[in-house]
Amino acid sequence: MTLDTVKLAQENPNTPQPYKELGLKDDEYERIKNILGRRPTSSELAMYSVMWSEHCSYKSSKIHLKQFGEKAPKSDALLVGIGENAGVVDIGQGYAVTFKVESHNHPSYIEPYQGAATGVGGIVRDILTMGARPIAVMDPLRFGKADAPDTRRVLPGVVAGIGGYGNCLGLPNIGGEIVFDETYAGNPLVNALCVGVMRHEDIKLAKAHGVGNLVVLFGAKTGGDGIGGVSVLASETFNDEKPTKRPSVQVGDPFAEKVLIECCLEIFKADLVVGIQDLGGAGLSCATSELASAGSGGMNIQLEKVPLRDPSLSPEEILMSESQERMCAIVEPAKINQFLKICKKWDVTVTVIGEVAEGNRLNITWNDELIVDVPPRTVAHEGPVYNRPIAKPNYLDNLKPVSAKLPANNEELKRDFLELISSPNIADKSWVTSQYDKYVQGNTVLSYPEDSGVVRIDEKTNLGVSISTDANARWSYLDPYEGAKLALAESCRNIATTGAKPLAVTNCLNFGSPEDPGVMWQFAESVRGLADGCLELGLPVTGGNVSFYNQTGDVAIQPTPVIGVLGVIQDVSKRTQMGFTKPNHEVYLIGKSDENLSGSEWAHLHGEIGNQAPKANLEMESKLVKLLLDGQEIFESAHDLSNGGLAASLTESILKNTIGAQISLSNPALELFVETPGRIIVAIDPKNADQLQALSNKYQIPITKLGTTGGYSLKINDLEISIEELNKAFTETFPKLFG
């Protein structure tokens, strides 16, 4: 096969090129030719196609995402914001924490195990490139109906992939979500979050500065797995039978990644890199163009020097490969020997493949033949930007209030209660979480099923961080603006119930096709809601991910903006857990309930969604966070009321430590199942009742005494459900579904 060089491209301008097959539109191809003043070489075409894909370029979302900068609140904690591999925040005592959530949805549908595993690997490397030691992961997951055959194919593989990769890395999995809904059939959402810690002075950035500095590729050798991978696949919808494009899914090696992590951390400690970038989506195309673009602009690469595990790969394939466990660093010549020495110590393959150059061109050669000559910014940061048509979807005009009849007597109430807590969205997820190592490294303080995961940062002072992820897609379906705000508020509540102060936000925005005006309206409203919500709560968005094309044929998933919030807790030994701890404590509801069942799990179980999402009251939510932090010392337990309402929260609080409760409700049929946001149940020693009332008065948030803890059952007025019945309903669902 003839090598397609820049010289050949100039001499043969009319050579047909498969740009459509690579996902480029006619006008995008013409734009590339205008940028270069000629047709692209096949290698340049490969680079532009992956970097201008939806997944890498954010071409449909950029104009909306800029709100996170325009509406950004002032934050003394923010050290590195949007634009780097991950955001970084100051948590005090000289420590900085970096965290981010990303998607690996489409590869996980094709190959569940490897798709999910490499999703974990990719987000871990994003955290590593900031100079941080990864300390924990979380996984918000969504699948089709729990009893659907395809869910039984996808879910076990995804769970095994997350557990297999994360456990081998020695990273605790401290939480996440598992949600089932028929709209995710064929489009599972596999989002992965990682958090890492460093000292302030150790922060690294993805920039290629300093003419003459060396471009060093290290880690695993490059193979044919993942060519076009997530970058192309995530810009395509699935039809009813199969993906329209089916490139190989990346194959991960967690043991290689574990070694790479330790190698990188030793390199960072010795201060041997000017800039660093992982090779994830779009592989070497991304790493070289982004490093050059963010730095001085010029870079020369000798592509034949890239170590290959498949020697048959063409230059185009090498540039597009998304093989895992690879990093690209910028190193000063005076430090290269020490860099090579550390890589040798860890038995990590390392090769100098180029250098930072004068000018503003990224030049790539293959055996001295020039095959790429491009301005790197046009590849990495100046791709197409689309202002897609937006239209409010018609379905919103046809929504109806929840019409299902609430239970009329104790028999019906008990039936609905047990049905709700045994539903896959509410039931115990231990079948999944038991496959994850939650306590490796020995710093996990709280993990699933707690409201948020908590990790100790400093063993001497007990400084720690709390992380939560949340999204109620039904509320976003009804009102995406309010849905995003509500997800943000819920994550903040989850953080605060443990005793942590919310500090910063990451997000993974999962939607259908951006070419659908209705989907773009959902997306635009979600971004507007999240930006407004973060501004009101004073929380900066540090980064995140957009995942489009999550749909089968014309059926899009419910809009699912997954919002991650990180908080700081000064002393993890004083954290508050969700489960009742002792008998004879008083149980209180903090917050006010309404009568709207729209978007609730109870309505979902009755085949309805309703017509009106709740309105987020962020002023009240902010006061609630302050109340929780102010009163932390008096709360024996605290648990957010969210999916499943009071019924789910009481069940979880009781079963955590097998301590029953006696509860009085004026309208149990409604109060047990409504999911009004901004509510917490707490248990306190009776002697602290006056203190709780004082907090209620101070923050003007109502409290209601529900009852007391103790016994071996849940008593609701004159209805009694034994702990054995609760436990059976709550714990048997997943083993029955998945074996």
XYZ file of C-alpha atoms in Angstrom:
739
model
C 0.000 0.000 0.000
C 1.377 3.413 -0.970
C 2.141 5.735 1.924
C -0.060 8.828 1.649
C 2.377 11.672 2.272
C 1.845 15.426 2.344
C 3.722 15.607 -0.980
C 1.383 13.002 -2.482
C -1.669 14.877 -1.184
C -0.448 18.048 -2.876
C 0.222 16.247 -6.159
C -3.030 14.253 -6.149
C -5.751 16.595 -4.889
C -8.683 14.555 -6.240
C -7.888 11.207 -4.623
C -11.202 9.836 -3.172
C -11.171 9.606 0.634
C -13.523 7.698 2.987
C -14.363 10.721 5.140
C -18.050 9.830 5.500
C -17.177 6.356 6.753
C -15.026 8.066 9.390
C -17.973 10.177 10.578
C -17.175 13.486 8.841
C -19.858 15.517 7.063
C -19.330 17.001 3.589
C -18.872 20.525 4.943
C -16.452 19.301 7.624
C -14.308 17.631 4.984
C -14.315 20.826 2.920
C -13.297 22.788 5.995
C -10.299 20.508 6.549
C -9.205 21.097 2.965
C -9.543 24.860 3.457
C -7.463 24.735 6.654
C -4.674 22.780 4.975
C -4.909 24.373 1.521
C -5.061 20.862 0.064
C -6.739 17.525 0.674
C -5.664 15.840 3.912
C -3.382 12.846 3.886
C -5.004 9.662 5.136
C -3.190 10.145 8.466
C -4.424 13.722 8.774
C -7.916 12.556 7.870
C -7.721 9.948 10.630
C -6.695 12.598 13.148
C -9.359 15.106 12.193
C -12.069 12.438 12.093
C -11.465 11.246 15.666
C -10.751 14.689 17.105
C -13.765 16.264 15.392
C -16.058 13.478 16.563
C -18.794 14.462 18.974
C -17.075 12.626 21.805
C -13.804 14.538 21.477
C -14.772 17.921 20.059
C -18.020 18.709 21.930
C -19.151 20.353 18.702
C -22.858 20.250 19.559
C -22.456 21.179 23.207
C -19.739 23.862 23.312
C -22.067 26.826 22.923
C -24.096 25.644 25.911
C -21.233 24.450 28.122
C -19.649 27.909 28.117
C -22.282 28.852 30.718
C -20.224 26.996 33.312
C -17.546 29.639 32.806
C -19.838 32.620 32.282
C -21.894 31.865 35.404
C -19.040 30.495 37.495
C -19.301 31.510 41.153
C -16.279 32.907 42.950
C -14.470 30.046 44.670
C -11.358 30.250 46.822
C -11.083 26.466 46.678
C -10.760 26.114 42.888
C -7.136 25.572 41.809
C -7.621 24.126 38.285
C -10.876 24.507 36.410
C -12.450 23.394 33.146
C -10.066 22.691 30.288
C -7.608 20.289 31.881
C -7.921 16.512 32.234
C -9.672 17.055 35.571
C -10.459 19.896 37.954
C -8.504 20.453 41.174
C -9.742 21.952 44.460
C -8.021 22.961 47.674
C -9.244 21.010 50.718
C -6.896 22.570 53.261
C -3.731 21.458 55.099
C -1.770 21.787 51.834
C -3.796 19.056 50.126
C -5.465 19.317 46.740
C -8.055 16.901 45.409
C -8.900 16.212 41.780
C -12.035 14.417 40.620
C -13.985 13.841 37.438
C -16.749 11.665 36.007
C -16.833 10.415 32.402
C -18.864 8.038 30.260
C -17.982 4.764 28.582
C -21.510 3.977 27.489
C -21.270 2.731 23.940
C -18.240 0.439 24.330
C -19.946 -1.117 27.373
C -22.949 -2.124 25.289
C -20.752 -3.772 22.654
C -18.395 -5.526 25.042
C -19.646 -5.087 28.616
C -16.590 -6.344 30.481
C -13.878 -4.508 28.561
C -16.049 -1.457 27.928
C -16.625 -0.933 31.642
C -13.096 -1.937 32.654
C -11.419 0.503 30.287
C -13.854 3.197 31.412
C -12.397 2.819 34.904
C -8.854 2.757 33.508
C -9.395 5.905 31.452
C -10.789 8.046 34.253
C -8.035 6.852 36.595
C -5.392 8.036 34.095
C -7.151 11.415 33.776
C -6.725 11.830 37.529
C -3.140 10.565 37.403
C -2.149 13.107 34.736
C -2.997 15.933 37.151
C -0.145 14.718 39.369
C -2.462 12.995 41.845
C -2.515 9.565 43.387
C -5.903 7.979 42.578
C -7.584 6.966 45.848
C -11.122 5.859 44.986
C -13.635 5.269 42.188
C -17.424 5.395 41.860
C -19.733 4.113 39.147
C -23.182 5.559 38.341
C -24.849 2.868 36.168
C -28.111 2.663 34.237
C -29.628 -0.269 32.403
C -32.822 -1.291 30.627
C -35.574 -3.158 32.495
C -34.038 -5.400 35.113
C -35.684 -8.562 33.812
C -34.898 -7.885 30.132
C -32.655 -10.471 28.429
C -30.201 -7.815 27.225
C -29.873 -6.417 30.738
C -28.933 -9.900 31.922
C -26.215 -9.873 29.236
C -24.900 -6.390 29.878
C -25.140 -5.845 33.649
C -23.090 -8.845 34.894
C -20.342 -8.055 32.377
C -20.246 -4.349 33.286
C -20.136 -5.121 37.001
C -17.421 -7.739 36.522
C -15.403 -5.300 34.392
C -15.616 -2.502 36.962
C -14.791 -4.848 39.809
C -12.074 -6.733 37.947
C -10.191 -3.637 36.834
C -10.685 -1.540 39.975
C -9.885 -4.398 42.355
C -6.678 -5.201 40.468
C -5.655 -1.541 40.655
C -6.227 -1.613 44.393
C -8.720 1.261 44.313
C -11.787 1.142 46.571
C -15.176 1.553 44.908
C -17.086 3.739 47.342
C -20.474 4.257 45.713
C -22.496 5.255 42.694
C -25.979 4.382 41.475
C -27.772 1.523 39.730
C -30.985 2.505 37.957
C -33.246 0.556 35.615
C -35.560 2.000 32.995
C -36.716 0.696 29.648
C -35.303 3.761 27.831
C -31.790 2.503 28.595
C -32.425 -0.775 26.753
C -29.620 -1.038 24.217
C -28.046 2.097 25.669
C -26.687 1.375 29.128
C -25.000 4.292 30.855
C -21.658 3.315 32.340
C -20.254 6.424 33.988
C -17.037 6.280 35.984
C -15.731 8.722 38.589
C -12.276 8.840 40.125
C -10.870 11.000 42.884
C -7.179 11.597 43.556
C -5.080 13.516 46.061
C -1.839 15.505 45.866
C -0.012 18.377 47.493
C -0.582 21.802 45.929
C 2.928 21.938 44.538
C 2.497 18.620 42.700
C -0.216 19.713 40.228
C 0.620 18.837 36.611
C -0.892 20.273 33.408
C -1.301 18.997 29.833
C 0.936 21.484 28.001
C 3.931 21.073 25.703
C 6.212 24.026 26.481
C 9.882 24.570 25.771
C 11.386 24.229 22.303
C 13.726 21.251 22.257
C 11.929 19.409 25.053
C 11.291 15.760 24.275
C 7.972 14.020 23.580
C 8.049 10.714 25.423
C 5.559 7.866 25.026
C 5.497 5.371 27.891
C 3.316 2.551 29.163
C 1.776 -0.263 27.142
C 2.650 -0.867 23.510
C 0.171 0.264 20.848
C -2.171 -2.366 19.407
C -5.136 -2.624 17.086
C -7.742 -2.585 19.857
C -10.012 0.410 19.990
C -9.187 1.854 16.586
C -11.768 4.574 16.199
C -13.062 3.236 19.521
C -15.001 5.472 21.854
C -14.323 8.561 19.744
C -16.219 7.240 16.718
C -18.560 4.823 18.441
C -19.870 7.454 20.821
C -20.897 9.635 17.908
C -23.213 7.002 16.467
C -26.652 5.822 17.435
C -27.542 2.160 17.652
C -30.230 0.721 15.469
C -32.477 -2.037 16.678
C -30.080 -4.818 15.799
C -26.510 -3.626 16.075
C -24.320 -0.543 16.126
C -23.947 1.152 12.776
C -20.219 1.220 13.497
C -18.492 -1.486 15.388
C -14.792 -0.876 15.863
C -12.902 -2.949 18.338
C -13.457 -2.042 21.964
C -10.316 -1.236 23.908
C -8.788 -4.066 25.938
C -7.539 -3.137 29.383
C -4.707 -4.550 31.493
C -5.141 -3.371 35.102
C -1.785 -4.762 36.196
C -0.032 -2.684 33.539
C -1.995 0.359 34.735
C -1.083 -0.276 38.379
C 2.608 -0.305 37.481
C 2.130 2.773 35.285
C 0.525 4.652 38.202
C 3.471 3.971 40.504
C 5.940 4.802 37.737
C 4.188 8.133 37.059
C 4.058 9.077 40.729
C 7.799 8.476 41.107
C 8.427 10.547 37.954
C 6.239 13.342 39.376
C 8.040 13.223 42.730
C 11.352 13.697 40.931
C 9.860 16.649 38.981
C 10.746 15.214 35.588
C 7.857 16.368 33.376
C 6.920 19.731 31.873
C 3.483 18.470 30.785
C 1.655 15.169 30.590
C -1.392 13.689 28.877
C -2.948 10.241 28.953
C -3.874 8.418 25.752
C -7.603 7.798 26.023
C -10.237 8.647 23.417
C -8.564 9.389 20.047
C -5.260 8.012 21.339
C -2.068 9.538 19.998
C -4.044 11.927 17.770
C -5.482 13.512 20.875
C -2.362 13.487 23.030
C -0.058 15.103 20.490
C -2.501 17.694 19.164
C -3.773 18.728 22.623
C -0.303 18.955 24.159
C 0.956 21.012 21.228
C -2.160 23.166 21.105
C -2.078 23.970 24.813
C 1.660 24.644 24.737
C 3.845 26.614 22.367
C 2.206 25.054 19.311
C 5.017 23.302 17.465
C 5.830 19.594 17.679
C 7.719 17.055 15.558
C 6.828 13.367 15.905
C 8.540 10.318 14.408
C 5.662 7.871 14.301
C 7.733 4.800 13.401
C 9.284 5.021 16.874
C 5.958 4.202 18.575
C 6.342 0.738 20.195
C 3.832 -1.659 18.629
C 2.437 -4.976 19.771
C 0.970 -5.396 16.299
C 3.656 -4.604 13.706
C 1.119 -4.659 10.870
C -0.522 -1.394 11.987
C -0.539 1.417 9.437
C 0.320 4.997 10.444
C -3.374 5.888 10.328
C -4.214 3.037 12.684
C -1.427 3.981 15.089
C -2.794 7.528 15.275
C -6.372 6.319 15.867
C -5.656 3.404 18.199
C -7.121 3.727 21.676
C -5.013 1.030 23.280
C -5.024 1.487 27.027
C -2.409 2.177 29.714
C -0.387 4.699 27.671
C 0.898 8.158 28.615
C 2.634 10.957 26.764
C 5.005 13.299 28.619
C 7.045 16.393 27.770
C 10.528 16.057 29.293
C 13.551 18.356 29.319
C 16.614 16.741 27.635
C 18.652 17.142 30.821
C 16.127 14.996 32.715
C 15.508 12.264 30.147
C 18.081 9.819 31.527
C 16.514 9.925 34.974
C 13.070 9.535 33.371
C 14.239 6.462 31.426
C 15.855 5.034 34.571
C 12.578 5.184 36.530
C 10.648 3.584 33.662
C 13.235 0.790 33.533
C 12.904 0.272 37.284
C 9.145 -0.301 36.854
C 9.605 -2.299 33.639
C 7.554 0.251 31.692
C 8.135 0.524 27.961
C 9.351 4.034 27.125
C 10.370 5.721 23.864
C 11.262 9.251 22.818
C 9.064 9.844 19.756
C 9.684 13.528 19.060
C 10.289 17.027 20.389
C 8.661 20.398 20.962
C 9.478 22.613 17.982
C 9.413 26.238 16.874
C 6.338 27.546 15.120
C 2.752 26.359 15.272
C 2.732 23.130 13.222
C 2.348 19.547 14.317
C 4.540 17.537 11.968
C 4.477 13.738 11.991
C 6.805 11.644 9.876
C 6.888 7.956 9.008
C 10.419 6.783 8.182
C 11.372 10.367 7.245
C 8.296 10.841 5.039
C 6.043 13.731 6.130
C 2.501 12.355 6.645
C 0.989 15.023 8.924
C 1.495 18.780 8.708
C -1.321 20.572 10.544
C -1.937 23.525 12.873
C -2.606 21.570 16.113
C -5.277 23.962 17.409
C -7.447 23.186 14.376
C -7.312 19.533 15.346
C -7.691 19.805 19.114
C -9.559 22.997 19.956
C -10.927 24.692 16.846
C -13.142 21.977 15.420
C -16.690 22.531 14.194
C -19.131 24.260 16.504
C -22.815 23.664 15.863
C -25.735 25.673 17.139
C -28.155 22.797 16.717
C -31.889 23.471 16.285
C -33.783 23.380 19.567
C -37.460 22.617 20.033
C -39.483 21.751 23.100
C -40.578 18.107 22.646
C -44.222 17.408 21.883
C -44.498 14.764 24.611
C -44.531 17.509 27.232
C -47.944 18.642 25.977
C -49.443 15.205 26.524
C -48.358 14.506 30.081
C -51.017 13.732 32.663
C -51.005 13.811 36.457
C -50.479 10.548 38.318
C -53.875 8.840 38.416
C -53.042 5.606 40.253
C -54.965 5.203 43.514
C -53.024 5.324 46.735
C -53.488 2.425 49.187
C -56.833 2.619 50.960
C -56.130 0.297 53.906
C -53.290 -1.374 55.790
C -53.320 -4.453 53.590
C -52.860 -2.373 50.431
C -50.329 -0.140 52.165
C -48.187 -3.107 53.199
C -48.448 -4.582 49.693
C -47.296 -1.330 48.038
C -44.579 -0.768 50.635
C -43.006 -4.205 50.138
C -43.406 -3.964 46.365
C -41.582 -0.633 46.364
C -38.610 -1.722 48.489
C -38.231 -4.885 46.399
C -38.274 -3.007 43.080
C -34.870 -3.168 41.336
C -34.362 0.604 41.641
C -34.778 0.529 45.423
C -33.760 -2.981 46.475
C -30.438 -3.863 48.066
C -27.573 -3.678 45.532
C -25.139 -5.860 47.490
C -25.138 -8.429 44.666
C -23.321 -5.757 42.668
C -21.317 -3.924 45.301
C -19.988 -7.102 46.910
C -17.986 -7.616 43.714
C -16.139 -4.361 44.368
C -13.411 -3.972 46.978
C -14.613 -1.100 49.145
C -11.866 -1.049 51.760
C -8.550 -1.637 49.974
C -5.909 0.973 51.002
C -7.618 1.163 54.408
C -8.877 4.734 54.096
C -12.517 4.112 53.191
C -14.717 5.537 55.923
C -18.160 5.221 54.291
C -19.286 3.470 51.119
C -22.445 1.940 49.632
C -25.199 1.917 50.837
C -24.411 5.202 52.613
C -25.608 8.474 51.085
C -22.062 9.281 49.970
C -18.620 7.733 49.927
C -16.089 9.099 52.406
C -12.311 8.643 52.200
C -9.678 9.685 54.724
C -6.933 11.890 53.225
C -4.651 12.454 56.220
C -4.238 9.771 58.880
C -2.926 12.200 61.504
C -5.603 14.889 61.246
C -8.444 12.705 59.864
C -9.086 15.195 57.068
C -11.261 13.550 54.426
C -13.467 14.012 51.399
C -17.020 12.935 50.649
C -18.280 12.237 47.119
C -21.787 11.641 45.791
C -23.324 11.196 42.323
C -26.995 11.601 41.521
C -29.531 12.012 38.725
C -33.302 11.605 38.602
C -33.909 11.104 34.884
C -37.686 11.068 35.324
C -37.641 14.577 36.745
C -35.313 15.638 33.928
C -37.745 14.113 31.448
C -40.565 16.197 32.925
C -38.484 19.362 33.303
C -34.778 19.197 32.400
C -34.021 22.622 33.877
C -35.398 21.678 37.284
C -34.121 18.101 36.942
C -30.489 19.249 36.763
C -30.950 21.568 39.744
C -32.608 18.787 41.725
C -29.788 16.325 40.972
C -27.269 18.924 42.127
C -29.231 19.578 45.308
C -29.551 15.871 46.067
C -25.817 15.294 45.714
C -25.190 18.225 48.050
C -27.618 16.786 50.619
C -25.913 13.412 50.399
C -22.582 15.077 51.088
C -23.938 17.103 53.992
C -25.662 14.145 55.712
C -22.217 12.641 56.348
C -20.956 15.903 57.846
C -19.046 17.204 54.817
C -19.225 20.680 53.277
C -19.943 20.667 49.492
C -17.019 22.187 47.595
C -17.143 21.536 43.828
C -19.054 19.814 41.030
C -18.325 17.475 38.124
C -20.890 16.169 35.664
C -21.542 13.546 33.023
C -24.361 14.669 30.741
C -25.986 11.675 29.015
C -28.475 12.381 26.226
C -29.833 11.097 22.904
C -28.887 12.405 19.456
C -27.985 16.112 19.247
C -29.434 16.104 15.747
C -32.885 15.762 17.351
C -34.163 19.275 18.276
C -36.096 17.817 21.218
C -32.966 16.201 22.657
C -31.016 19.429 22.195
C -33.722 21.292 24.085
C -33.396 18.798 26.947
C -29.628 19.224 26.894
C -29.693 23.031 26.721
C -32.182 23.257 29.582
C -30.171 20.799 31.705
C -26.965 22.787 31.232
C -28.784 26.052 31.995
C -30.270 24.506 35.131
C -26.954 23.139 36.351
C -25.091 26.388 35.653
C -27.777 28.433 37.443
C -27.857 25.972 40.336
C -24.083 25.984 40.811
C -24.044 29.785 40.748
C -26.766 29.958 43.386
C -25.067 27.396 45.638
C -21.594 28.876 45.067
C -20.113 25.642 43.698
C -17.735 25.706 40.696
C -18.038 23.133 37.904
C -14.534 21.694 37.569
C -15.073 19.594 34.445
C -16.950 16.628 33.135
C -18.169 14.908 30.030
C -20.969 14.991 27.452
C -22.282 11.729 26.030
C -24.630 12.086 23.059
C -26.201 9.541 20.720
C -27.543 7.396 23.540
C -30.543 6.094 21.672
C -31.836 3.128 19.735
C -33.310 4.144 16.404
C -35.491 7.168 17.140
C -35.932 6.350 20.835
C -33.625 8.403 23.049
C -32.816 7.660 26.669
C -34.377 9.824 29.321
C -32.156 12.890 29.783
C -29.674 11.844 32.443
C -27.365 14.561 33.793
C -25.278 12.733 36.398
C -24.026 15.297 38.904
C -21.063 14.540 41.132
C -20.354 16.700 44.191
C -17.207 16.603 46.305
C -17.135 17.876 49.850
C -14.555 18.195 52.582
C -14.929 16.793 56.099
C -12.472 17.986 58.718
C -12.610 14.868 60.885
C -13.823 11.608 59.342
C -14.045 9.988 62.778
C -17.054 12.244 63.423
C -18.925 11.390 60.211
C -22.612 10.619 60.422
C -23.939 7.322 59.083
C -27.392 6.618 57.680
C -28.476 3.651 59.822
C -30.212 3.843 63.175
C -27.559 3.157 65.813
C -29.468 2.609 69.075
C -32.999 2.054 70.376
C -34.934 4.870 72.045
C -33.646 7.582 69.753
C -36.152 10.057 68.379
C -36.706 10.100 64.617
C -37.383 13.444 62.906
C -38.181 14.516 59.391
C -36.347 17.701 58.438
C -38.049 19.507 55.567
C -41.574 19.751 54.228
C -43.434 17.156 52.136
C -45.862 17.932 49.340
C -48.400 15.777 47.476
C -46.730 15.561 44.043
C -45.969 11.944 43.076
C -44.693 12.799 39.567
C -41.416 11.069 38.771
C -41.603 8.895 41.870
C -40.748 5.224 42.034
C -44.248 4.501 43.319
C -45.761 6.095 40.200
C -43.251 4.221 38.010
C -44.342 0.915 39.536
C -47.900 1.822 38.556
C -46.866 2.509 34.955
C -46.991 6.302 35.236
C -44.559 9.208 35.311
C -46.833 12.192 35.994
C -46.695 15.678 34.565
C -44.816 18.012 36.861
C -41.331 17.775 38.322
C -40.776 19.465 41.676
C -39.340 22.987 41.683
C -35.893 23.163 43.189
C -35.665 25.519 46.153
C -31.914 26.045 46.319
C -32.116 28.759 48.961
C -33.779 26.229 51.236
C -31.354 23.484 50.145
C -28.428 25.717 51.078
C -29.952 26.328 54.516
C -30.507 22.592 54.926
C -26.824 21.903 54.239
C -25.863 24.515 56.841
C -28.302 23.002 59.346
C -26.813 19.538 58.838
C -23.268 20.807 59.281
C -24.188 23.003 62.244
C -25.961 20.152 64.022
C -23.632 17.327 63.059
C -22.715 16.525 66.664
C -26.304 15.827 67.707
C -27.245 13.576 64.773
C -26.863 9.895 65.610
C -27.884 9.086 62.032
C -28.942 11.068 58.973
C -30.367 9.844 55.682
C -31.476 11.738 52.603
C -34.999 11.127 51.277
C -34.818 10.648 47.527
C -35.790 7.730 45.276
C -38.422 5.690 47.061
C -39.194 8.459 49.539
C -39.727 7.818 53.227
C -40.514 4.129 52.640
C -37.062 3.460 51.177
C -35.185 5.629 53.688
C -36.854 4.029 56.706
C -36.146 0.551 55.350
C -32.462 1.334 54.775
C -32.082 3.059 58.152
C -33.633 0.066 59.944
C -31.833 -2.720 58.094
C -28.352 -1.179 58.318
C -28.009 -2.155 61.983
C -31.246 -4.188 62.445
C -32.940 -1.643 64.686
C -36.684 -1.157 64.206
C -38.816 1.960 64.553
C -42.300 3.116 65.542
C -43.576 5.860 63.252
C -46.742 7.987 63.293
C -47.993 9.559 60.069
C -51.148 11.553 59.424
C -51.460 10.287 55.831
C -49.161 7.254 55.492
C -50.346 6.260 52.008
C -49.030 9.549 50.641
C -46.219 10.386 53.063
C -44.430 7.066 52.570
C -44.190 7.295 48.780
C -43.921 10.976 47.865
C -40.384 12.047 46.849
C -40.418 15.747 47.668
C -36.812 17.034 47.498
C -35.046 18.811 50.350
C -35.847 16.295 53.098
C -33.736 14.319 55.578
C -34.597 11.857 58.330
C -32.415 12.035 61.409
C -32.224 10.163 64.680
C -31.186 11.999 67.854
C -30.859 11.352 71.564
C -34.064 12.736 73.183
C -31.953 15.078 75.315
C -30.972 16.951 72.124
C -34.542 17.676 70.993
C -34.355 21.323 72.073
C -31.113 21.774 70.164
C -32.718 20.379 67.010
C -35.676 22.719 67.452
C -33.265 25.636 67.811
C -31.598 24.657 64.507
C -35.028 24.454 62.894
C -35.834 27.969 64.114
C -32.425 29.341 63.104
C -32.618 28.111 59.502
C -36.415 28.327 59.171
C -36.764 24.722 58.081
C -39.663 22.747 59.543
C -39.089 19.576 61.529
C -41.601 16.856 62.325
C -41.197 14.192 64.966
C -41.992 10.850 63.328
C -41.415 8.460 66.214
C -38.694 6.459 67.968
C -36.200 3.726 67.199
C -36.233 0.236 68.702
C -37.855 -3.174 68.455
C -37.727 -5.728 65.661
C -40.223 -4.264 63.245
C -41.343 -1.129 61.456
C -44.606 0.114 62.947
C -46.458 2.769 60.965
C -49.502 3.791 63.006
C -51.310 0.464 63.426
C -49.489 -1.311 60.557
C -46.555 -3.529 61.539
C -43.959 -5.009 59.169
C -41.344 -7.273 60.736
C -37.635 -6.779 60.085
C -37.627 -10.284 58.551
C -40.273 -9.223 56.021
C -38.421 -5.999 55.258
C -35.133 -7.820 54.803
C -36.627 -10.513 52.568
C -38.293 -7.982 50.279
C -35.230 -5.730 50.196
C -32.477 -8.299 49.649
C -33.882 -11.049 47.430
C -34.474 -9.074 44.222
C -30.983 -9.039 42.701
C -30.078 -12.664 43.448
C -33.360 -13.713 41.814
C -32.678 -11.564 38.742
C -28.993 -12.234 38.198
C -28.233 -15.476 40.034
